[in-house]
Amino acid sequence: MKRSPLHISHTTIWVSAVTLGLLSSVPQLASHKFNVAEAAVNAGITAAFAVLMWYFNIYMLSRKKDTRRMQSISYTKLLSSLSFGLVIMFGLAWVQQLILSHINFGPTMLMVEVRGILINLVFYMFLNLLQQNYENQHVSMELDKIKSDNLAAQYELLKQQINPHFLFNSLNTLKAMVETGDKEAVDFILKLSNFYRFTLESRKLDLIHVHEEMEIINAYLFLQKARFEEGLKFTSTLTERTLKTLIPPFTLQLLIENCIKHNVVSLSRPLYITIYEDGEYIIVENVLQVKKGDVSSTSVGLKNIGLRYSHLLDKNIEITNDDKTFKVKLPLIYEHHNH
């Protein structure tokens, strides 16, 4: 992974260096024996040291690290920086001694070296913190990209998901209709063909209109009623306004399939499924008559739908179970929201 470059503007470097130089002369301003030449040389030496250490530390911290990410301070680089700073400050102190020969070199040397160590430590710690922040941001961006790519891949799988059991059951039903000479066998074949045509066409889309989804529902329910006859009762009261809104393909179909899969459907105990609207939601509701021993009820289908709404729209579905009825609330999606 490419590391983020460490960048400090030249203006920041030079302004901070000059400021440090001026600050280093403040004690001399308060002295009774103030000497303009000494103050100027002292400020110049400090500013020059600050500039050199800025660039040296930037160079040190920008060098490639080993393959292991190091979030802590590199003591090797810190010691290298301090050693280089001591040598540079010694050289500058020697230059200062040449310019101001009347100053005692020993105490002056000690003072400038201590000052240099403090300045160098501040610069190094600041740059190290800045570099780690750059790297953490870069890692965060990489993780976000990976997460986004992963969600996109998951969503593509969700869109392509077709229940093989449904096809198996439909073919068995068709076989029985043909063997008994059922007159609706031809219609069944047409509806089955239409359903899978819808599947192939909608697979490429993220959102379709609700009235298009209802066409999928009608084809699907025709196939299911051929199997369950009057054991399946379906009602839709969606208004024209709601039918013009958008929905992820096969959302309602998955919910109805989920109802049939996990509830008893028979002539003696018909399964009632209703689709209606309430405010800004489409609600799919069914009477609960859960099959005995069904421990995996509503897990896969609802997770599929929840992931699609979360990935595409950053919205959540709402689920209500009062042990009598089961409701799934889907937020309405308007055309301008999609754009």
mmCIF file of C-alpha atoms in Angstrom:
data_model
loop_
_atom_site.group_PDB
_atom_site.id
_atom_site.type_symbol
_atom_site.label_atom_id
_atom_site.label_comp_id
_atom_site.label_asym_id
_atom_site.label_seq_id
_atom_site.Cartn_x
_atom_site.Cartn_y
_atom_site.Cartn_z
ATOM 1 C CA MET A 1 0.000 0.000 0.000
ATOM 2 C CA LYS A 2 1.416 3.371 -0.992
ATOM 3 C CA ARG A 3 2.082 5.603 1.982
ATOM 4 C CA SER A 4 0.797 9.151 2.163
ATOM 5 C CA PRO A 5 3.584 11.702 1.625
ATOM 6 C CA LEU A 6 4.615 13.902 4.523
ATOM 7 C CA HIS A 7 4.261 17.493 3.402
ATOM 8 C CA ILE A 8 4.901 20.744 5.267
ATOM 9 C CA SER A 9 4.696 24.012 3.350
ATOM 10 C CA HIS A 10 7.909 25.994 2.967
ATOM 11 C CA THR A 11 6.117 29.049 4.345
ATOM 12 C CA THR A 12 5.342 27.201 7.589
ATOM 13 C CA ILE A 13 8.960 26.070 7.890
ATOM 14 C CA TRP A 14 10.510 29.487 7.367
ATOM 15 C CA VAL A 15 7.959 31.466 9.403
ATOM 16 C CA SER A 16 8.293 29.090 12.366
ATOM 17 C CA ALA A 17 12.108 29.181 12.127
ATOM 18 C CA VAL A 18 12.235 32.985 12.118
ATOM 19 C CA THR A 19 9.750 33.097 14.996
ATOM 20 C CA LEU A 20 11.909 30.727 17.050
ATOM 21 C CA GLY A 21 14.959 32.872 16.262
ATOM 22 C CA LEU A 22 13.230 35.991 17.512
ATOM 23 C CA LEU A 23 11.952 34.230 20.619
ATOM 24 C CA SER A 24 15.456 33.028 21.445
ATOM 25 C CA SER A 25 16.559 36.679 21.670
ATOM 26 C CA VAL A 26 13.825 37.699 24.113
ATOM 27 C CA PRO A 27 15.954 36.987 27.221
ATOM 28 C CA GLN A 28 18.666 39.249 25.847
ATOM 29 C CA LEU A 29 16.153 42.053 25.378
ATOM 30 C CA ALA A 30 15.426 41.898 29.099
ATOM 31 C CA SER A 31 19.136 42.026 29.942
ATOM 32 C CA HIS A 32 20.735 45.270 31.208
ATOM 33 C CA LYS A 33 23.666 44.669 28.821
ATOM 34 C CA PHE A 34 21.631 44.223 25.655
ATOM 35 C CA ASN A 35 23.779 43.903 22.551
ATOM 36 C CA VAL A 36 22.073 44.175 19.191
ATOM 37 C CA ALA A 37 24.794 42.214 17.380
ATOM 38 C CA GLU A 38 24.669 39.343 19.877
ATOM 39 C CA ALA A 39 20.867 39.198 19.686
ATOM 40 C CA ALA A 40 20.910 39.198 15.881
ATOM 41 C CA VAL A 41 23.570 36.464 15.666
ATOM 42 C CA ASN A 42 21.757 34.380 18.276
ATOM 43 C CA ALA A 43 18.440 34.733 16.404
ATOM 44 C CA GLY A 44 20.105 33.894 13.111
ATOM 45 C CA ILE A 45 21.826 30.797 14.519
ATOM 46 C CA THR A 46 18.566 29.533 16.053
ATOM 47 C CA ALA A 47 16.550 30.197 12.884
ATOM 48 C CA ALA A 48 19.145 28.451 10.721
ATOM 49 C CA PHE A 49 19.142 25.441 13.036
ATOM 50 C CA ALA A 50 15.356 25.300 12.990
ATOM 51 C CA VAL A 51 15.234 25.331 9.159
ATOM 52 C CA LEU A 52 17.865 22.594 8.863
ATOM 53 C CA MET A 53 16.132 20.368 11.413
ATOM 54 C CA TRP A 54 12.744 20.857 9.766
ATOM 55 C CA TYR A 55 14.019 19.518 6.454
ATOM 56 C CA PHE A 56 16.159 16.784 8.008
ATOM 57 C CA ASN A 57 13.293 15.405 10.092
ATOM 58 C CA ILE A 58 10.933 15.536 7.108
ATOM 59 C CA TYR A 59 13.489 13.565 5.105
ATOM 60 C CA MET A 60 13.980 11.043 7.921
ATOM 61 C CA LEU A 61 10.279 10.421 8.481
ATOM 62 C CA SER A 62 9.510 10.229 4.752
ATOM 63 C CA ARG A 63 11.953 7.375 4.228
ATOM 64 C CA LYS A 64 10.328 3.973 3.586
ATOM 65 C CA LYS A 65 9.609 1.952 6.696
ATOM 66 C CA ASP A 66 9.851 -1.815 6.905
ATOM 67 C CA THR A 67 6.912 -3.992 5.929
ATOM 68 C CA ARG A 68 5.478 -3.959 9.457
ATOM 69 C CA ARG A 69 3.414 -0.915 10.254
ATOM 70 C CA MET A 70 4.938 0.997 13.157
ATOM 71 C CA GLN A 71 2.480 3.114 15.061
ATOM 72 C CA SER A 72 4.970 3.967 17.814
ATOM 73 C CA ILE A 73 7.972 6.291 17.625
ATOM 74 C CA SER A 74 11.010 5.036 15.738
ATOM 75 C CA TYR A 75 13.782 5.403 18.325
ATOM 76 C CA THR A 76 16.429 4.756 15.680
ATOM 77 C CA LYS A 77 15.265 7.744 13.683
ATOM 78 C CA LEU A 78 14.876 9.830 16.828
ATOM 79 C CA LEU A 79 18.471 9.112 17.896
ATOM 80 C CA SER A 80 19.673 9.837 14.363
ATOM 81 C CA SER A 81 17.840 13.153 14.398
ATOM 82 C CA LEU A 82 19.182 14.144 17.814
ATOM 83 C CA SER A 83 22.737 13.178 16.839
ATOM 84 C CA PHE A 84 22.535 15.142 13.617
ATOM 85 C CA GLY A 85 21.080 18.086 15.529
ATOM 86 C CA LEU A 86 23.941 18.050 18.054
ATOM 87 C CA VAL A 87 26.516 18.118 15.268
ATOM 88 C CA ILE A 88 24.726 20.933 13.424
ATOM 89 C CA MET A 89 24.294 22.998 16.584
ATOM 90 C CA PHE A 90 27.935 22.475 17.474
ATOM 91 C CA GLY A 91 28.919 23.790 14.060
ATOM 92 C CA LEU A 92 26.603 26.774 14.371
ATOM 93 C CA ALA A 93 27.895 27.509 17.861
ATOM 94 C CA TRP A 94 31.424 27.463 16.449
ATOM 95 C CA VAL A 95 30.320 29.936 13.741
ATOM 96 C CA GLN A 96 28.794 32.097 16.478
ATOM 97 C CA GLN A 97 32.108 31.988 18.364
ATOM 98 C CA LEU A 98 33.945 33.160 15.237
ATOM 99 C CA ILE A 99 31.561 36.078 14.810
ATOM 100 C CA LEU A 100 31.373 36.981 18.515
ATOM 101 C CA SER A 101 34.858 36.047 19.721
ATOM 102 C CA HIS A 102 34.446 37.835 23.054
ATOM 103 C CA ILE A 103 31.773 35.342 24.223
ATOM 104 C CA ASN A 104 32.851 32.429 26.457
ATOM 105 C CA PHE A 105 32.500 29.393 24.194
ATOM 106 C CA GLY A 106 31.889 26.820 26.974
ATOM 107 C CA PRO A 107 28.670 28.192 28.551
ATOM 108 C CA THR A 108 27.425 29.352 25.141
ATOM 109 C CA MET A 109 27.965 25.889 23.693
ATOM 110 C CA LEU A 110 26.011 24.237 26.509
ATOM 111 C CA MET A 111 23.142 26.692 26.169
ATOM 112 C CA VAL A 112 22.787 26.329 22.397
ATOM 113 C CA GLU A 113 23.038 22.542 22.531
ATOM 114 C CA VAL A 114 20.250 22.297 25.126
ATOM 115 C CA ARG A 115 18.157 24.689 23.066
ATOM 116 C CA GLY A 116 18.858 22.630 19.949
ATOM 117 C CA ILE A 117 17.794 19.376 21.633
ATOM 118 C CA LEU A 118 14.507 20.918 22.780
ATOM 119 C CA ILE A 119 13.752 22.411 19.362
ATOM 120 C CA ASN A 120 14.639 19.138 17.637
ATOM 121 C CA LEU A 121 12.443 17.078 19.974
ATOM 122 C CA VAL A 122 9.462 19.355 19.368
ATOM 123 C CA PHE A 123 9.927 19.204 15.588
ATOM 124 C CA TYR A 124 10.392 15.434 15.534
ATOM 125 C CA MET A 125 7.395 14.690 17.760
ATOM 126 C CA PHE A 126 5.183 17.041 15.757
ATOM 127 C CA LEU A 127 6.236 15.534 12.419
ATOM 128 C CA ASN A 128 5.943 11.980 13.743
ATOM 129 C CA LEU A 129 2.405 12.692 14.932
ATOM 130 C CA LEU A 130 1.544 14.290 11.587
ATOM 131 C CA GLN A 131 2.987 11.346 9.652
ATOM 132 C CA GLN A 132 1.011 8.829 11.696
ATOM 133 C CA ASN A 133 -2.143 10.866 11.121
ATOM 134 C CA TYR A 134 -1.495 10.818 7.362
ATOM 135 C CA GLU A 135 -0.970 7.064 7.410
ATOM 136 C CA ASN A 136 -4.043 6.411 9.563
ATOM 137 C CA GLN A 137 -6.166 8.477 7.170
ATOM 138 C CA HIS A 138 -4.759 6.535 4.235
ATOM 139 C CA VAL A 139 -5.504 3.205 5.945
ATOM 140 C CA SER A 140 -9.020 4.420 6.766
ATOM 141 C CA MET A 141 -9.593 5.354 3.122
ATOM 142 C CA GLU A 142 -8.321 1.955 1.999
ATOM 143 C CA LEU A 143 -10.619 0.184 4.466
ATOM 144 C CA ASP A 144 -13.581 2.270 3.323
ATOM 145 C CA LYS A 145 -12.804 1.392 -0.293
ATOM 146 C CA ILE A 146 -12.497 -2.298 0.546
ATOM 147 C CA LYS A 147 -15.749 -2.147 2.509
ATOM 148 C CA SER A 148 -17.501 -0.382 -0.351
ATOM 149 C CA ASP A 149 -16.195 -2.909 -2.888
ATOM 150 C CA ASN A 150 -17.257 -5.756 -0.614
ATOM 151 C CA LEU A 151 -20.758 -4.334 -0.198
ATOM 152 C CA ALA A 152 -21.027 -3.841 -3.949
ATOM 153 C CA ALA A 153 -20.001 -7.452 -4.524
ATOM 154 C CA GLN A 154 -22.499 -8.641 -1.904
ATOM 155 C CA TYR A 155 -25.223 -6.592 -3.522
ATOM 156 C CA GLU A 156 -24.524 -8.068 -6.943
ATOM 157 C CA LEU A 157 -24.862 -11.522 -5.401
ATOM 158 C CA LEU A 158 -28.117 -10.507 -3.742
ATOM 159 C CA LYS A 159 -29.542 -9.260 -7.037
ATOM 160 C CA GLN A 160 -28.642 -12.525 -8.751
ATOM 161 C CA GLN A 161 -30.067 -14.706 -6.004
ATOM 162 C CA ILE A 162 -32.847 -17.046 -7.224
ATOM 163 C CA ASN A 163 -34.335 -19.652 -4.948
ATOM 164 C CA PRO A 164 -33.716 -23.054 -6.605
ATOM 165 C CA HIS A 165 -36.481 -24.587 -4.465
ATOM 166 C CA PHE A 166 -39.028 -22.317 -6.118
ATOM 167 C CA LEU A 167 -38.030 -23.532 -9.582
ATOM 168 C CA PHE A 168 -38.085 -27.149 -8.393
ATOM 169 C CA ASN A 169 -41.572 -26.757 -6.871
ATOM 170 C CA SER A 170 -42.862 -24.903 -9.967
ATOM 171 C CA LEU A 171 -41.672 -27.657 -12.292
ATOM 172 C CA ASN A 172 -43.276 -30.308 -10.072
ATOM 173 C CA THR A 173 -46.530 -28.353 -10.119
ATOM 174 C CA LEU A 174 -46.343 -28.015 -13.896
ATOM 175 C CA LYS A 175 -45.698 -31.748 -14.213
ATOM 176 C CA ALA A 176 -48.788 -32.506 -12.146
ATOM 177 C CA MET A 177 -50.912 -30.071 -14.190
ATOM 178 C CA VAL A 178 -49.790 -31.604 -17.480
ATOM 179 C CA GLU A 179 -50.429 -35.165 -16.226
ATOM 180 C CA THR A 180 -53.950 -34.254 -15.140
ATOM 181 C CA GLY A 181 -54.674 -32.288 -18.297
ATOM 182 C CA ASP A 182 -55.212 -29.041 -16.419
ATOM 183 C CA LYS A 183 -56.365 -26.342 -18.826
ATOM 184 C CA GLU A 184 -54.295 -23.731 -16.990
ATOM 185 C CA ALA A 185 -51.023 -25.526 -17.721
ATOM 186 C CA VAL A 186 -50.340 -23.252 -20.704
ATOM 187 C CA ASP A 187 -50.991 -20.141 -18.611
ATOM 188 C CA PHE A 188 -48.749 -21.577 -15.931
ATOM 189 C CA ILE A 189 -45.908 -21.998 -18.443
ATOM 190 C CA LEU A 190 -46.404 -18.419 -19.683
ATOM 191 C CA LYS A 191 -46.404 -17.021 -16.144
ATOM 192 C CA LEU A 192 -43.326 -19.035 -15.246
ATOM 193 C CA SER A 193 -41.614 -17.737 -18.381
ATOM 194 C CA ASN A 194 -42.640 -14.155 -17.539
ATOM 195 C CA PHE A 195 -41.392 -14.500 -13.988
ATOM 196 C CA TYR A 196 -37.924 -15.568 -15.065
ATOM 197 C CA ARG A 197 -37.889 -12.905 -17.774
ATOM 198 C CA PHE A 198 -38.558 -10.344 -15.051
ATOM 199 C CA THR A 199 -35.752 -11.902 -13.062
ATOM 200 C CA LEU A 200 -33.225 -11.542 -15.897
ATOM 201 C CA GLU A 201 -34.326 -7.998 -16.792
ATOM 202 C CA SER A 202 -34.433 -6.683 -13.218
ATOM 203 C CA ARG A 203 -31.091 -8.222 -12.272
ATOM 204 C CA LYS A 204 -29.300 -5.338 -14.010
ATOM 205 C CA LEU A 205 -31.256 -2.664 -12.117
ATOM 206 C CA ASP A 206 -30.853 -1.258 -8.626
ATOM 207 C CA LEU A 207 -34.398 0.121 -8.418
ATOM 208 C CA ILE A 208 -37.642 -0.386 -10.328
ATOM 209 C CA HIS A 209 -41.109 1.133 -9.987
ATOM 210 C CA VAL A 210 -43.468 -0.495 -7.523
ATOM 211 C CA HIS A 211 -46.013 -1.168 -10.304
ATOM 212 C CA GLU A 212 -43.303 -3.195 -12.100
ATOM 213 C CA GLU A 213 -42.644 -5.100 -8.879
ATOM 214 C CA MET A 214 -46.369 -5.834 -8.661
ATOM 215 C CA GLU A 215 -46.215 -7.447 -12.106
ATOM 216 C CA ILE A 216 -43.550 -9.767 -10.708
ATOM 217 C CA ILE A 217 -45.790 -10.434 -7.686
ATOM 218 C CA ASN A 218 -48.795 -11.276 -9.885
ATOM 219 C CA ALA A 219 -46.762 -13.753 -11.948
ATOM 220 C CA TYR A 220 -45.290 -15.278 -8.796
ATOM 221 C CA LEU A 221 -48.663 -15.595 -7.045
ATOM 222 C CA PHE A 222 -50.249 -17.191 -10.092
ATOM 223 C CA LEU A 223 -47.586 -19.892 -9.912
ATOM 224 C CA GLN A 224 -48.072 -20.342 -6.171
ATOM 225 C CA LYS A 225 -51.867 -20.463 -6.355
ATOM 226 C CA ALA A 226 -51.593 -23.245 -8.909
ATOM 227 C CA ARG A 227 -49.905 -25.161 -6.132
ATOM 228 C CA PHE A 228 -51.847 -24.015 -3.048
ATOM 229 C CA GLU A 229 -55.175 -23.046 -4.694
ATOM 230 C CA GLU A 230 -57.454 -21.318 -2.158
ATOM 231 C CA GLY A 231 -54.968 -21.891 0.644
ATOM 232 C CA LEU A 232 -53.244 -18.639 -0.318
ATOM 233 C CA LYS A 233 -55.102 -15.333 0.061
ATOM 234 C CA PHE A 234 -53.461 -12.128 -1.189
ATOM 235 C CA THR A 235 -54.689 -8.523 -1.082
ATOM 236 C CA SER A 236 -53.033 -5.293 -2.257
ATOM 237 C CA THR A 237 -54.415 -1.805 -1.565
ATOM 238 C CA LEU A 238 -51.494 0.254 -2.864
ATOM 239 C CA THR A 239 -52.562 3.593 -4.362
ATOM 240 C CA GLU A 240 -51.443 5.014 -7.687
ATOM 241 C CA ARG A 241 -49.068 7.376 -5.855
ATOM 242 C CA THR A 242 -47.269 4.507 -4.169
ATOM 243 C CA LEU A 243 -47.159 2.433 -7.339
ATOM 244 C CA LYS A 244 -45.113 5.225 -8.956
ATOM 245 C CA THR A 245 -42.440 5.096 -6.247
ATOM 246 C CA LEU A 246 -39.325 2.931 -6.452
ATOM 247 C CA ILE A 247 -38.207 -0.290 -4.806
ATOM 248 C CA PRO A 248 -35.245 -2.690 -5.091
ATOM 249 C CA PRO A 249 -36.230 -5.494 -7.525
ATOM 250 C CA PHE A 250 -37.855 -8.602 -6.021
ATOM 251 C CA THR A 251 -38.220 -7.034 -2.557
ATOM 252 C CA LEU A 252 -41.947 -7.734 -2.279
ATOM 253 C CA GLN A 253 -41.544 -11.088 -3.991
ATOM 254 C CA LEU A 254 -38.924 -12.143 -1.441
ATOM 255 C CA LEU A 255 -41.194 -11.087 1.421
ATOM 256 C CA ILE A 256 -44.136 -13.058 0.062
ATOM 257 C CA GLU A 257 -41.889 -16.022 -0.637
ATOM 258 C CA ASN A 258 -40.688 -15.745 2.948
ATOM 259 C CA CYS A 259 -44.293 -15.827 4.217
ATOM 260 C CA ILE A 260 -45.127 -18.949 2.217
ATOM 261 C CA LYS A 261 -41.903 -20.693 3.126
ATOM 262 C CA HIS A 262 -42.246 -20.350 6.898
ATOM 263 C CA ASN A 263 -46.014 -20.494 7.465
ATOM 264 C CA VAL A 264 -48.647 -23.200 7.102
ATOM 265 C CA VAL A 265 -50.515 -22.846 3.792
ATOM 266 C CA SER A 266 -53.514 -25.120 3.344
ATOM 267 C CA LEU A 267 -57.190 -25.108 2.435
ATOM 268 C CA SER A 268 -58.114 -25.615 6.087
ATOM 269 C CA ARG A 269 -55.749 -22.839 7.247
ATOM 270 C CA PRO A 270 -55.431 -20.279 4.452
ATOM 271 C CA LEU A 271 -52.458 -17.912 4.668
ATOM 272 C CA TYR A 272 -53.523 -14.267 4.414
ATOM 273 C CA ILE A 273 -50.966 -11.844 3.005
ATOM 274 C CA THR A 274 -51.689 -8.133 2.621
ATOM 275 C CA ILE A 275 -49.703 -5.294 1.061
ATOM 276 C CA TYR A 276 -50.788 -1.781 1.964
ATOM 277 C CA GLU A 277 -49.336 1.650 2.634
ATOM 278 C CA ASP A 278 -49.081 3.637 5.833
ATOM 279 C CA GLY A 279 -47.626 7.133 5.584
ATOM 280 C CA GLU A 280 -44.177 6.871 4.025
ATOM 281 C CA TYR A 281 -44.024 3.068 4.172
ATOM 282 C CA ILE A 282 -45.158 0.058 2.185
ATOM 283 C CA ILE A 283 -46.190 -2.672 4.609
ATOM 284 C CA VAL A 284 -46.236 -6.380 3.919
ATOM 285 C CA GLU A 285 -48.290 -8.194 6.565
ATOM 286 C CA ASN A 286 -49.220 -11.804 7.077
ATOM 287 C CA VAL A 287 -51.089 -13.761 9.728
ATOM 288 C CA LEU A 288 -48.621 -15.867 11.709
ATOM 289 C CA GLN A 289 -49.157 -19.616 11.508
ATOM 290 C CA VAL A 290 -45.534 -20.729 11.662
ATOM 291 C CA LYS A 291 -44.659 -24.263 10.677
ATOM 292 C CA LYS A 292 -43.672 -26.529 13.548
ATOM 293 C CA GLY A 293 -39.934 -26.977 13.933
ATOM 294 C CA ASP A 294 -39.139 -23.984 11.687
ATOM 295 C CA VAL A 295 -36.187 -22.484 13.586
ATOM 296 C CA SER A 296 -34.726 -20.502 10.674
ATOM 297 C CA SER A 297 -37.861 -18.439 10.063
ATOM 298 C CA THR A 298 -37.447 -15.117 8.185
ATOM 299 C CA SER A 299 -33.662 -14.951 8.518
ATOM 300 C CA VAL A 300 -32.317 -15.095 4.952
ATOM 301 C CA GLY A 301 -34.982 -13.176 3.037
ATOM 302 C CA LEU A 302 -35.134 -10.293 5.495
ATOM 303 C CA LYS A 303 -31.361 -10.057 5.688
ATOM 304 C CA ASN A 304 -31.239 -9.872 1.900
ATOM 305 C CA ILE A 305 -33.740 -6.995 1.810
ATOM 306 C CA GLY A 306 -32.128 -5.171 4.746
ATOM 307 C CA LEU A 307 -28.721 -5.284 3.066
ATOM 308 C CA ARG A 308 -30.113 -3.919 -0.190
ATOM 309 C CA TYR A 309 -31.840 -0.965 1.490
ATOM 310 C CA SER A 310 -28.745 -0.266 3.589
ATOM 311 C CA HIS A 311 -26.347 -0.448 0.647
ATOM 312 C CA LEU A 312 -28.410 1.469 -1.890
ATOM 313 C CA LEU A 313 -30.258 4.024 0.209
ATOM 314 C CA ASP A 314 -28.755 4.097 3.700
ATOM 315 C CA LYS A 315 -32.264 3.364 5.023
ATOM 316 C CA ASN A 316 -33.488 0.628 7.329
ATOM 317 C CA ILE A 317 -36.539 -1.579 7.103
ATOM 318 C CA GLU A 318 -38.739 -2.051 10.185
ATOM 319 C CA ILE A 319 -39.938 -5.434 11.408
ATOM 320 C CA THR A 320 -42.828 -6.030 13.808
ATOM 321 C CA ASN A 321 -43.847 -9.394 15.287
ATOM 322 C CA ASP A 322 -46.663 -9.500 17.876
ATOM 323 C CA ASP A 323 -47.090 -13.317 17.710
ATOM 324 C CA LYS A 324 -50.317 -12.825 15.741
ATOM 325 C CA THR A 325 -49.156 -10.935 12.674
ATOM 326 C CA PHE A 326 -45.800 -10.312 11.081
ATOM 327 C CA LYS A 327 -45.134 -6.929 9.435
ATOM 328 C CA VAL A 328 -42.258 -5.583 7.375
ATOM 329 C CA LYS A 329 -42.221 -1.826 6.730
ATOM 330 C CA LEU A 330 -40.337 -0.641 3.647
ATOM 331 C CA PRO A 331 -39.510 3.094 3.296
ATOM 332 C CA LEU A 332 -40.965 4.727 0.203
ATOM 333 C CA ILE A 333 -38.371 5.768 -2.361
ATOM 334 C CA TYR A 334 -39.258 8.646 -4.638
ATOM 335 C CA GLU A 335 -37.878 9.241 -8.115
ATOM 336 C CA HIS A 336 -36.047 12.489 -7.193
ATOM 337 C CA HIS A 337 -34.437 10.781 -4.174
ATOM 338 C CA ASN A 338 -32.968 8.151 -6.476
ATOM 339 C CA HIS A 339 -31.513 10.806 -8.780
#
